[in-house]
Amino acid sequence: MIPYGRQDVRPEDVDAVVEVLRSDYLTQGPVTPRFEAAMALRCAPAEAVAMNSATSALHAACLALGLGEGDRLWTSPITFVASSNAALYCGAEVDFVDVDPTNANLSVAALERKLVAAEAAGRLPKIVVPVHLCGEPCDMAAIGALARRYGFKVIEDASHAVGASDRGAPVGSCLWSDVTVFSFHPVKIITTGEGGMAMTRDPALAERLRLLRSHGITRDPAQMVGEPAGAWDYQQILLGYNYRMTDIQSALGLSQMARLDAYVERRFDLAARYDALLADLPARPLKRSAESRSAGHLYVVRVAAERRKAVFDQMRAAGIGVNLHYIPVHTQPYYAALGFQRGDFPEAEAYSAEAITLPLHPALSEAEQDLVVSALAAALRA
Ligand SMILES: *Cc1c(COP(=O)(O)O)cnc(C)c1O
């Protein structure tokens, strides 16, 4: 089976992990701060707070921005369930904004229409979470302008977009957002096994994220209630979690980061090659903007909805690990039970009925890519 995505672990990555295993600290040692510093340097002037998953980072970001009961968070229905679950963890309400059919990212026009209606109804969201689907940045300048006008906070779910850039600004630099979240799950651009990171330009927000990831405990006298009783003193000043990344994970991530640009370039070249090879087939790729540089996390084509199942099954039978990103979150049984219905977000539903994710990862060879294309062509002809 040619997988749709796969990690690329090299001998130098293994050496970096083994070095930590032989060291004094498996967690809370010197390597996680080094991984954070490397990502912060890339995304300057944002700071980096490493966590044990993007899901944890999304939850902590919502809490750090004060999301709670009676608040609303809006995101795209075409995402992994973690983007919206983060709001439910906080006791807040979730709603969705339909997608742009050309790239399946949250539609800025739909967002603006929904904001106008919400303002009239007194139900504006506290947080909006744009998701950079497939690594293609959302129109963050436009979303940032709406955030200022309507007074909401923005968390970019950049789980797919490590290494992407938007009009020259690296995704993660938070030029138009409060927090940006990365995932380092093995199918993503670089991996730590499990892992995530929250980026922010706001030092107070970064400090809250650090507290939230480690039980809400501080050893900083400046944050304590009263004077510290001695050098041993620590205080829990808010309800936090254990969302820390281990040094073992950070060593893998830091070692992988050395190849981040090469990975994104390879993905970009493979995506451009798919574009050319598929040009004459009834399979439409998602649009990538010329103003930004996608991280090339996923390559999705849309085929006729009535043919999708047959094409999908035939490609799987031919050993091609096609996939679907994603089933609209609002149609999941858990969300249906919250009151969402089929038909609520028609562009998202139409996209999801037509989408097929083709294999794309840095170790994919051109010969394998040719096999994918001929299997797709055969399935579409059948
Ligand atoms: C992978 C993913 C997540 C969750 O990431 P984890 O690190 O596995 O918690 C969240 N949002 C999106 C869009 C993702 O693709």
mmCIF file of C-alpha atoms and ligand atoms in Angstrom:
data_model
loop_
_atom_site.group_PDB
_atom_site.id
_atom_site.type_symbol
_atom_site.label_atom_id
_atom_site.label_comp_id
_atom_site.label_asym_id
_atom_site.label_seq_id
_atom_site.Cartn_x
_atom_site.Cartn_y
_atom_site.Cartn_z
ATOM 1 C CA MET A 1 0.000 0.000 0.000
ATOM 2 C CA ILE A 2 1.307 3.460 -0.905
ATOM 3 C CA PRO A 3 0.269 5.473 2.206
ATOM 4 C CA TYR A 4 -1.316 8.931 1.906
ATOM 5 C CA GLY A 5 1.218 10.270 4.378
ATOM 6 C CA ARG A 6 4.191 8.903 6.257
ATOM 7 C CA GLN A 7 6.928 10.077 8.601
ATOM 8 C CA ASP A 8 10.533 10.227 7.413
ATOM 9 C CA VAL A 9 12.849 9.213 10.264
ATOM 10 C CA ARG A 10 16.570 9.278 9.493
ATOM 11 C CA PRO A 11 19.577 7.858 11.372
ATOM 12 C CA GLU A 12 20.469 11.324 12.708
ATOM 13 C CA ASP A 13 16.968 11.569 14.230
ATOM 14 C CA VAL A 14 17.485 8.216 15.956
ATOM 15 C CA ASP A 15 20.884 9.386 17.263
ATOM 16 C CA ALA A 16 19.326 12.579 18.681
ATOM 17 C CA VAL A 17 16.649 10.591 20.521
ATOM 18 C CA VAL A 18 19.164 8.051 21.848
ATOM 19 C CA GLU A 19 21.310 10.891 23.167
ATOM 20 C CA VAL A 20 18.386 12.095 25.295
ATOM 21 C CA LEU A 21 17.667 8.538 26.494
ATOM 22 C CA ARG A 22 21.263 8.352 27.776
ATOM 23 C CA SER A 23 21.087 11.805 29.420
ATOM 24 C CA ASP A 24 19.893 12.955 32.863
ATOM 25 C CA TYR A 25 16.500 14.269 31.751
ATOM 26 C CA LEU A 26 13.894 12.431 29.740
ATOM 27 C CA THR A 27 11.493 15.335 30.238
ATOM 28 C CA GLN A 28 11.798 18.975 31.396
ATOM 29 C CA GLY A 29 15.481 19.009 30.432
ATOM 30 C CA PRO A 30 17.338 21.290 28.014
ATOM 31 C CA VAL A 31 16.047 19.927 24.688
ATOM 32 C CA THR A 32 12.431 21.151 24.729
ATOM 33 C CA PRO A 33 13.556 24.794 25.231
ATOM 34 C CA ARG A 34 15.968 24.319 22.312
ATOM 35 C CA PHE A 35 13.175 22.998 20.076
ATOM 36 C CA GLU A 36 11.002 25.933 21.138
ATOM 37 C CA ALA A 37 13.811 28.419 20.464
ATOM 38 C CA ALA A 38 14.362 26.989 16.985
ATOM 39 C CA MET A 39 10.664 27.326 16.079
ATOM 40 C CA ALA A 40 10.478 30.787 17.674
ATOM 41 C CA LEU A 41 13.468 31.931 15.617
ATOM 42 C CA ARG A 42 11.758 30.731 12.455
ATOM 43 C CA CYS A 43 8.469 32.431 13.414
ATOM 44 C CA ALA A 44 9.916 35.576 15.050
ATOM 45 C CA PRO A 45 8.686 37.592 16.864
ATOM 46 C CA ALA A 46 6.371 34.824 18.137
ATOM 47 C CA GLU A 47 7.295 32.703 21.159
ATOM 48 C CA ALA A 48 6.830 28.923 21.177
ATOM 49 C CA VAL A 49 5.239 26.714 23.847
ATOM 50 C CA ALA A 50 5.665 22.991 23.133
ATOM 51 C CA MET A 51 2.917 20.611 24.245
ATOM 52 C CA ASN A 52 2.145 16.895 24.029
ATOM 53 C CA SER A 53 -0.278 17.345 21.106
ATOM 54 C CA ALA A 54 -1.957 19.977 18.956
ATOM 55 C CA THR A 55 -5.207 18.984 20.663
ATOM 56 C CA SER A 56 -3.689 20.001 24.022
ATOM 57 C CA ALA A 57 -2.334 23.207 22.496
ATOM 58 C CA LEU A 58 -5.784 24.093 21.091
ATOM 59 C CA HIS A 59 -7.392 23.446 24.484
ATOM 60 C CA ALA A 60 -4.762 25.493 26.330
ATOM 61 C CA ALA A 61 -5.038 28.321 23.771
ATOM 62 C CA CYS A 62 -8.824 28.486 24.265
ATOM 63 C CA LEU A 63 -8.366 28.592 28.055
ATOM 64 C CA ALA A 64 -5.581 31.184 27.844
ATOM 65 C CA LEU A 65 -7.886 33.401 25.767
ATOM 66 C CA GLY A 66 -10.568 33.075 28.434
ATOM 67 C CA LEU A 67 -13.047 30.847 26.582
ATOM 68 C CA GLY A 68 -15.671 29.454 28.943
ATOM 69 C CA GLU A 69 -19.339 28.802 29.508
ATOM 70 C CA GLY A 70 -21.623 31.165 27.602
ATOM 71 C CA ASP A 71 -18.900 31.891 25.015
ATOM 72 C CA ARG A 72 -18.900 30.822 21.369
ATOM 73 C CA LEU A 73 -16.101 29.468 19.154
ATOM 74 C CA TRP A 74 -16.479 29.229 15.380
ATOM 75 C CA THR A 75 -14.375 27.057 13.092
ATOM 76 C CA SER A 76 -14.507 25.273 9.753
ATOM 77 C CA PRO A 77 -16.590 22.094 9.419
ATOM 78 C CA ILE A 78 -13.826 20.697 7.190
ATOM 79 C CA THR A 79 -11.257 19.918 9.855
ATOM 80 C CA PHE A 80 -10.212 17.253 12.293
ATOM 81 C CA VAL A 81 -12.621 17.104 15.233
ATOM 82 C CA ALA A 82 -9.966 18.458 17.637
ATOM 83 C CA SER A 83 -10.382 22.032 16.288
ATOM 84 C CA SER A 84 -13.946 22.262 17.613
ATOM 85 C CA ASN A 85 -13.695 19.817 20.521
ATOM 86 C CA ALA A 86 -11.318 22.302 22.197
ATOM 87 C CA ALA A 87 -14.268 24.676 22.674
ATOM 88 C CA LEU A 88 -16.463 21.924 24.122
ATOM 89 C CA TYR A 89 -13.706 21.045 26.646
ATOM 90 C CA CYS A 90 -14.057 24.644 27.898
ATOM 91 C CA GLY A 91 -17.844 24.418 28.219
ATOM 92 C CA ALA A 92 -18.283 26.880 25.335
ATOM 93 C CA GLU A 93 -20.642 26.572 22.363
ATOM 94 C CA VAL A 94 -19.372 25.616 18.891
ATOM 95 C CA ASP A 95 -20.610 26.831 15.559
ATOM 96 C CA PHE A 96 -19.195 26.487 12.064
ATOM 97 C CA VAL A 97 -18.554 28.729 9.079
ATOM 98 C CA ASP A 98 -18.992 27.177 5.619
ATOM 99 C CA VAL A 99 -15.993 26.709 3.337
ATOM 100 C CA ASP A 100 -14.751 28.236 0.118
ATOM 101 C CA PRO A 101 -15.335 25.537 -2.541
ATOM 102 C CA THR A 102 -12.072 26.364 -4.368
ATOM 103 C CA ASN A 103 -9.750 25.418 -1.491
ATOM 104 C CA ALA A 104 -12.111 24.070 1.231
ATOM 105 C CA ASN A 105 -10.718 26.623 3.704
ATOM 106 C CA LEU A 106 -13.087 28.642 5.890
ATOM 107 C CA SER A 107 -14.795 31.154 3.594
ATOM 108 C CA VAL A 108 -14.103 34.780 4.506
ATOM 109 C CA ALA A 109 -17.327 35.869 2.753
ATOM 110 C CA ALA A 110 -19.378 33.341 4.749
ATOM 111 C CA LEU A 111 -17.603 34.468 7.933
ATOM 112 C CA GLU A 112 -18.466 38.099 7.267
ATOM 113 C CA ARG A 113 -22.143 37.275 6.576
ATOM 114 C CA LYS A 114 -22.362 35.204 9.744
ATOM 115 C CA LEU A 115 -20.706 37.973 11.819
ATOM 116 C CA VAL A 116 -23.207 40.561 10.580
ATOM 117 C CA ALA A 117 -26.095 38.292 11.609
ATOM 118 C CA ALA A 118 -24.457 37.379 14.938
ATOM 119 C CA GLU A 119 -23.855 41.017 15.819
ATOM 120 C CA ALA A 120 -27.522 41.820 15.192
ATOM 121 C CA ALA A 121 -28.508 38.866 17.403
ATOM 122 C CA GLY A 122 -25.947 39.711 20.104
ATOM 123 C CA ARG A 123 -24.246 36.346 19.611
ATOM 124 C CA LEU A 124 -20.750 37.203 18.360
ATOM 125 C CA PRO A 125 -18.041 34.559 18.796
ATOM 126 C CA LYS A 126 -15.207 35.020 21.282
ATOM 127 C CA ILE A 127 -12.789 32.971 19.177
ATOM 128 C CA VAL A 128 -12.591 32.013 15.489
ATOM 129 C CA VAL A 129 -10.332 29.104 14.482
ATOM 130 C CA PRO A 130 -9.332 29.155 10.794
ATOM 131 C CA VAL A 131 -7.794 25.830 9.707
ATOM 132 C CA HIS A 132 -5.087 25.857 7.039
ATOM 133 C CA LEU A 133 -6.445 22.789 5.227
ATOM 134 C CA CYS A 134 -3.803 20.726 3.395
ATOM 135 C CA GLY A 135 -1.221 23.321 4.520
ATOM 136 C CA GLU A 136 -2.751 26.111 2.394
ATOM 137 C CA PRO A 137 -2.955 29.286 4.511
ATOM 138 C CA CYS A 138 -6.409 30.838 4.966
ATOM 139 C CA ASP A 139 -6.747 34.504 4.019
ATOM 140 C CA MET A 140 -5.439 35.648 7.392
ATOM 141 C CA ALA A 141 -5.149 39.341 6.524
ATOM 142 C CA ALA A 142 -8.911 39.425 5.817
ATOM 143 C CA ILE A 143 -9.762 37.331 8.880
ATOM 144 C CA GLY A 144 -7.524 39.557 11.031
ATOM 145 C CA ALA A 145 -9.354 42.652 9.748
ATOM 146 C CA LEU A 146 -12.713 41.073 10.705
ATOM 147 C CA ALA A 147 -11.282 40.166 14.134
ATOM 148 C CA ARG A 148 -10.472 43.818 14.793
ATOM 149 C CA ARG A 149 -13.875 44.995 13.537
ATOM 150 C CA TYR A 150 -15.940 42.446 15.509
ATOM 151 C CA GLY A 151 -13.631 41.993 18.507
ATOM 152 C CA PHE A 152 -12.977 38.260 18.395
ATOM 153 C CA LYS A 153 -9.714 36.398 19.034
ATOM 154 C CA VAL A 154 -8.085 34.182 16.400
ATOM 155 C CA ILE A 155 -6.408 30.801 16.859
ATOM 156 C CA GLU A 156 -4.904 29.453 13.636
ATOM 157 C CA ASP A 157 -5.120 25.657 13.509
ATOM 158 C CA ALA A 158 -1.918 25.230 11.513
ATOM 159 C CA SER A 159 -1.630 21.499 12.221
ATOM 160 C CA HIS A 160 -1.164 20.999 8.453
ATOM 161 C CA ALA A 161 0.892 24.126 7.838
ATOM 162 C CA VAL A 162 4.242 23.811 9.630
ATOM 163 C CA GLY A 163 6.709 25.366 7.179
ATOM 164 C CA ALA A 164 4.066 27.233 5.139
ATOM 165 C CA SER A 165 4.129 30.986 4.570
ATOM 166 C CA ASP A 166 1.533 33.635 3.840
ATOM 167 C CA ARG A 167 2.637 36.649 1.781
ATOM 168 C CA GLY A 168 6.206 36.033 2.919
ATOM 169 C CA ALA A 169 5.357 35.698 6.637
ATOM 170 C CA PRO A 170 5.961 32.214 8.064
ATOM 171 C CA VAL A 171 2.778 30.589 9.378
ATOM 172 C CA GLY A 172 3.324 30.623 13.148
ATOM 173 C CA SER A 173 4.487 34.228 13.266
ATOM 174 C CA CYS A 174 0.912 35.223 14.269
ATOM 175 C CA LEU A 175 0.882 38.355 12.133
ATOM 176 C CA TRP A 176 -2.953 38.273 12.035
ATOM 177 C CA SER A 177 -3.789 35.984 14.969
ATOM 178 C CA ASP A 178 -3.439 35.620 18.737
ATOM 179 C CA VAL A 179 -2.188 32.030 18.746
ATOM 180 C CA THR A 180 -1.087 29.554 16.070
ATOM 181 C CA VAL A 181 -1.090 25.819 16.783
ATOM 182 C CA PHE A 182 1.138 23.220 15.097
ATOM 183 C CA SER A 183 0.839 19.407 15.186
ATOM 184 C CA PHE A 184 3.762 16.997 15.048
ATOM 185 C CA HIS A 185 1.723 13.805 14.639
ATOM 186 C CA PRO A 186 3.614 11.369 12.336
ATOM 187 C CA VAL A 187 1.469 12.113 9.269
ATOM 188 C CA LYS A 188 2.143 15.864 9.557
ATOM 189 C CA ILE A 189 5.069 17.818 8.060
ATOM 190 C CA ILE A 190 7.608 17.053 10.817
ATOM 191 C CA THR A 191 7.025 14.712 13.744
ATOM 192 C CA THR A 192 7.727 14.204 17.437
ATOM 193 C CA GLY A 193 5.610 11.000 17.607
ATOM 194 C CA GLU A 194 2.831 12.849 19.390
ATOM 195 C CA GLY A 195 3.283 16.561 19.900
ATOM 196 C CA GLY A 196 2.145 20.069 19.264
ATOM 197 C CA MET A 197 3.144 23.676 19.758
ATOM 198 C CA ALA A 198 1.412 26.975 20.447
ATOM 199 C CA MET A 199 2.965 30.128 18.977
ATOM 200 C CA THR A 200 2.095 33.647 20.139
ATOM 201 C CA ARG A 201 3.494 37.182 20.007
ATOM 202 C CA ASP A 202 1.876 38.093 23.341
ATOM 203 C CA PRO A 203 4.304 37.396 26.236
ATOM 204 C CA ALA A 204 1.463 37.324 28.817
ATOM 205 C CA LEU A 205 -0.419 34.774 26.716
ATOM 206 C CA ALA A 206 2.764 32.699 26.345
ATOM 207 C CA GLU A 207 3.176 32.725 30.130
ATOM 208 C CA ARG A 208 -0.439 31.549 30.623
ATOM 209 C CA LEU A 209 0.106 28.771 28.080
ATOM 210 C CA ARG A 210 3.222 27.636 29.993
ATOM 211 C CA LEU A 211 1.264 27.580 33.261
ATOM 212 C CA LEU A 212 -1.633 25.686 31.673
ATOM 213 C CA ARG A 213 0.675 23.006 30.277
ATOM 214 C CA SER A 214 2.183 22.251 33.685
ATOM 215 C CA HIS A 215 -0.616 22.044 36.291
ATOM 216 C CA GLY A 216 -0.873 25.821 36.734
ATOM 217 C CA ILE A 217 2.227 25.636 38.926
ATOM 218 C CA THR A 218 4.798 28.428 39.111
ATOM 219 C CA ARG A 219 8.202 28.762 40.781
ATOM 220 C CA ASP A 220 8.473 32.417 39.789
ATOM 221 C CA PRO A 221 8.262 34.647 42.933
ATOM 222 C CA ALA A 222 6.773 37.436 40.794
ATOM 223 C CA GLN A 223 3.710 35.248 40.099
ATOM 224 C CA MET A 224 3.257 33.977 43.652
ATOM 225 C CA VAL A 225 0.692 34.991 46.225
ATOM 226 C CA GLY A 226 2.805 36.572 49.003
ATOM 227 C CA GLU A 227 6.520 36.024 49.513
ATOM 228 C CA PRO A 228 8.037 32.612 48.724
ATOM 229 C CA ALA A 229 8.719 30.725 51.968
ATOM 230 C CA GLY A 230 12.055 29.457 50.631
ATOM 231 C CA ALA A 231 13.909 28.216 47.587
ATOM 232 C CA TRP A 232 11.680 25.086 47.603
ATOM 233 C CA ASP A 233 8.460 27.038 47.231
ATOM 234 C CA TYR A 234 6.070 26.534 44.346
ATOM 235 C CA GLN A 235 2.457 27.568 44.007
ATOM 236 C CA GLN A 236 -0.493 26.403 41.944
ATOM 237 C CA ILE A 237 -2.162 29.617 40.786
ATOM 238 C CA LEU A 238 -4.636 28.259 38.221
ATOM 239 C CA LEU A 239 -6.084 24.895 37.149
ATOM 240 C CA GLY A 240 -3.641 23.508 34.596
ATOM 241 C CA TYR A 241 -2.915 20.151 33.006
ATOM 242 C CA ASN A 242 0.045 17.926 32.242
ATOM 243 C CA TYR A 243 0.381 18.873 28.587
ATOM 244 C CA ARG A 244 4.207 18.876 28.501
ATOM 245 C CA MET A 245 6.315 17.597 25.628
ATOM 246 C CA THR A 246 9.138 15.244 26.698
ATOM 247 C CA ASP A 247 12.771 15.890 25.777
ATOM 248 C CA ILE A 248 12.678 12.595 23.877
ATOM 249 C CA GLN A 249 9.963 14.015 21.602
ATOM 250 C CA SER A 250 11.659 17.397 21.321
ATOM 251 C CA ALA A 251 14.936 15.781 20.238
ATOM 252 C CA LEU A 252 13.104 14.098 17.359
ATOM 253 C CA GLY A 253 11.337 17.348 16.426
ATOM 254 C CA LEU A 254 14.489 19.447 16.581
ATOM 255 C CA SER A 255 16.379 16.961 14.427
ATOM 256 C CA GLN A 256 13.500 16.854 11.905
ATOM 257 C CA MET A 257 13.379 20.661 11.774
ATOM 258 C CA ALA A 258 16.735 20.700 9.981
ATOM 259 C CA ARG A 259 14.894 19.214 6.978
ATOM 260 C CA LEU A 260 11.663 21.233 7.247
ATOM 261 C CA ASP A 261 12.323 23.484 4.249
ATOM 262 C CA ALA A 262 13.480 20.543 2.144
ATOM 263 C CA TYR A 263 10.319 18.624 3.060
ATOM 264 C CA VAL A 264 8.046 21.496 2.103
ATOM 265 C CA GLU A 265 9.915 22.005 -1.164
ATOM 266 C CA ARG A 266 9.653 18.316 -2.035
ATOM 267 C CA ARG A 267 5.925 18.319 -1.209
ATOM 268 C CA PHE A 268 5.471 21.436 -3.327
ATOM 269 C CA ASP A 269 7.241 19.833 -6.301
ATOM 270 C CA LEU A 270 5.206 16.617 -5.986
ATOM 271 C CA ALA A 271 1.980 18.649 -5.791
ATOM 272 C CA ALA A 272 2.935 20.615 -8.924
ATOM 273 C CA ARG A 273 3.690 17.309 -10.648
ATOM 274 C CA TYR A 274 0.243 15.982 -9.656
ATOM 275 C CA ASP A 275 -1.320 19.166 -11.067
ATOM 276 C CA ALA A 276 0.315 18.516 -14.432
ATOM 277 C CA LEU A 277 -0.373 14.765 -14.520
ATOM 278 C CA LEU A 278 -4.056 15.198 -13.587
ATOM 279 C CA ALA A 279 -4.770 18.113 -15.913
ATOM 280 C CA ASP A 280 -6.835 16.052 -18.376
ATOM 281 C CA LEU A 281 -8.699 13.909 -15.825
ATOM 282 C CA PRO A 282 -12.145 14.640 -14.347
ATOM 283 C CA ALA A 283 -10.496 15.177 -10.953
ATOM 284 C CA ARG A 284 -10.150 18.775 -9.786
ATOM 285 C CA PRO A 285 -7.362 19.599 -7.323
ATOM 286 C CA LEU A 286 -7.923 22.199 -4.597
ATOM 287 C CA LYS A 287 -6.635 25.636 -5.523
ATOM 288 C CA ARG A 288 -3.359 26.904 -4.066
ATOM 289 C CA SER A 289 -2.850 30.661 -3.906
ATOM 290 C CA ALA A 290 0.097 32.268 -5.667
ATOM 291 C CA GLU A 291 0.430 34.720 -2.751
ATOM 292 C CA SER A 292 1.217 32.067 -0.188
ATOM 293 C CA ARG A 293 3.278 28.923 -0.009
ATOM 294 C CA SER A 294 1.347 25.861 1.117
ATOM 295 C CA ALA A 295 3.173 23.321 3.272
ATOM 296 C CA GLY A 296 1.751 20.696 0.894
ATOM 297 C CA HIS A 297 0.492 18.496 3.716
ATOM 298 C CA LEU A 298 -2.294 16.874 1.692
ATOM 299 C CA TYR A 299 -3.170 16.640 -1.984
ATOM 300 C CA VAL A 300 -6.951 16.446 -2.428
ATOM 301 C CA VAL A 301 -8.904 16.073 -5.671
ATOM 302 C CA ARG A 302 -12.652 16.426 -6.139
ATOM 303 C CA VAL A 303 -14.395 13.877 -8.368
ATOM 304 C CA ALA A 304 -18.094 13.549 -9.212
ATOM 305 C CA ALA A 305 -19.912 12.633 -5.980
ATOM 306 C CA GLU A 306 -21.720 9.677 -7.584
ATOM 307 C CA ARG A 307 -18.361 8.213 -8.704
ATOM 308 C CA ARG A 308 -16.414 8.862 -5.481
ATOM 309 C CA LYS A 309 -17.123 5.586 -3.675
ATOM 310 C CA ALA A 310 -16.241 3.411 -6.685
ATOM 311 C CA VAL A 311 -13.067 5.388 -7.419
ATOM 312 C CA PHE A 312 -12.029 5.280 -3.756
ATOM 313 C CA ASP A 313 -12.629 1.525 -3.412
ATOM 314 C CA GLN A 314 -10.880 0.713 -6.692
ATOM 315 C CA MET A 315 -7.807 2.755 -5.709
ATOM 316 C CA ARG A 316 -7.631 1.062 -2.297
ATOM 317 C CA ALA A 317 -7.906 -2.314 -4.059
ATOM 318 C CA ALA A 318 -5.006 -1.237 -6.302
ATOM 319 C CA GLY A 319 -2.841 -0.606 -3.222
ATOM 320 C CA ILE A 320 -3.174 3.171 -3.164
ATOM 321 C CA GLY A 321 -3.755 4.502 0.362
ATOM 322 C CA VAL A 322 -6.325 7.136 -0.531
ATOM 323 C CA ASN A 323 -8.145 8.842 2.323
ATOM 324 C CA LEU A 324 -10.780 11.467 3.140
ATOM 325 C CA HIS A 325 -9.996 14.795 4.833
ATOM 326 C CA TYR A 326 -12.559 15.284 6.250
ATOM 327 C CA ILE A 327 -16.094 14.205 7.106
ATOM 328 C CA PRO A 328 -17.761 17.533 8.059
ATOM 329 C CA VAL A 329 -17.523 17.796 11.850
ATOM 330 C CA HIS A 330 -21.137 18.956 12.214
ATOM 331 C CA THR A 331 -22.356 15.648 10.691
ATOM 332 C CA GLN A 332 -20.524 13.499 13.270
ATOM 333 C CA PRO A 333 -23.048 11.752 15.555
ATOM 334 C CA TYR A 334 -21.725 13.599 18.617
ATOM 335 C CA TYR A 335 -22.298 16.963 16.917
ATOM 336 C CA ALA A 336 -25.638 15.906 15.407
ATOM 337 C CA ALA A 337 -26.734 15.250 19.007
ATOM 338 C CA LEU A 338 -25.844 18.880 19.779
ATOM 339 C CA GLY A 339 -28.397 19.941 17.151
ATOM 340 C CA PHE A 340 -26.409 20.288 13.914
ATOM 341 C CA GLN A 341 -28.044 18.931 10.789
ATOM 342 C CA ARG A 342 -27.089 17.806 7.321
ATOM 343 C CA GLY A 343 -27.649 20.810 5.054
ATOM 344 C CA ASP A 344 -26.334 23.328 7.613
ATOM 345 C CA PHE A 345 -23.073 23.877 5.689
ATOM 346 C CA PRO A 346 -23.731 22.903 2.049
ATOM 347 C CA GLU A 347 -20.312 23.764 0.563
ATOM 348 C CA ALA A 348 -18.554 21.679 3.212
ATOM 349 C CA GLU A 349 -20.928 18.771 2.595
ATOM 350 C CA ALA A 350 -20.534 18.985 -1.204
ATOM 351 C CA TYR A 351 -16.732 19.079 -0.865
ATOM 352 C CA SER A 352 -16.689 16.117 1.504
ATOM 353 C CA ALA A 353 -18.863 14.036 -0.854
ATOM 354 C CA GLU A 354 -16.378 14.566 -3.713
ATOM 355 C CA ALA A 355 -12.974 14.629 -2.015
ATOM 356 C CA ILE A 356 -10.242 12.028 -2.261
ATOM 357 C CA THR A 357 -6.822 12.541 -0.662
ATOM 358 C CA LEU A 358 -4.020 11.154 -2.827
ATOM 359 C CA PRO A 359 -0.687 10.032 -1.353
ATOM 360 C CA LEU A 360 1.767 12.897 -0.744
ATOM 361 C CA HIS A 361 4.820 12.772 1.501
ATOM 362 C CA PRO A 362 8.501 13.573 1.040
ATOM 363 C CA ALA A 363 9.585 9.963 0.572
ATOM 364 C CA LEU A 364 7.002 9.363 -2.194
ATOM 365 C CA SER A 365 8.896 8.581 -5.402
ATOM 366 C CA GLU A 366 7.886 9.831 -8.826
ATOM 367 C CA ALA A 367 7.383 6.211 -9.910
ATOM 368 C CA GLU A 368 4.936 5.730 -7.024
ATOM 369 C CA GLN A 369 3.226 8.969 -7.940
ATOM 370 C CA ASP A 370 2.840 7.694 -11.523
ATOM 371 C CA LEU A 371 1.187 4.545 -10.131
ATOM 372 C CA VAL A 372 -1.245 6.704 -8.142
ATOM 373 C CA VAL A 373 -2.143 8.716 -11.239
ATOM 374 C CA SER A 374 -2.629 5.658 -13.460
ATOM 375 C CA ALA A 375 -4.779 3.984 -10.774
ATOM 376 C CA LEU A 376 -6.894 7.146 -10.530
ATOM 377 C CA ALA A 377 -7.217 7.384 -14.316
ATOM 378 C CA ALA A 378 -8.262 3.711 -14.521
ATOM 379 C CA ALA A 379 -10.800 4.108 -11.716
ATOM 380 C CA LEU A 380 -12.285 7.200 -13.323
ATOM 381 C CA ARG A 381 -12.588 5.345 -16.668
ATOM 382 C CA ALA A 382 -14.210 2.226 -15.142
HETATM 383 C C1 LIG B 1 -3.820 16.504 13.356
HETATM 384 C C2 LIG B 1 -4.742 17.615 13.588
HETATM 385 C C3 LIG B 1 -5.097 18.055 14.867
HETATM 386 C C4 LIG B 1 -4.721 17.335 16.106
HETATM 387 O O1 LIG B 1 -3.358 17.154 16.221
HETATM 388 P P1 LIG B 1 -2.766 16.191 17.349
HETATM 389 O O2 LIG B 1 -1.339 16.639 17.442
HETATM 390 O O3 LIG B 1 -2.913 14.793 16.828
HETATM 391 O O4 LIG B 1 -3.515 16.419 18.599
HETATM 392 C C5 LIG B 1 -5.896 19.183 14.977
HETATM 393 N N1 LIG B 1 -6.340 19.847 13.893
HETATM 394 C C6 LIG B 1 -6.044 19.424 12.651
HETATM 395 C C7 LIG B 1 -6.546 20.228 11.487
HETATM 396 C C8 LIG B 1 -5.239 18.307 12.451
HETATM 397 O O5 LIG B 1 -4.975 17.876 11.221
#
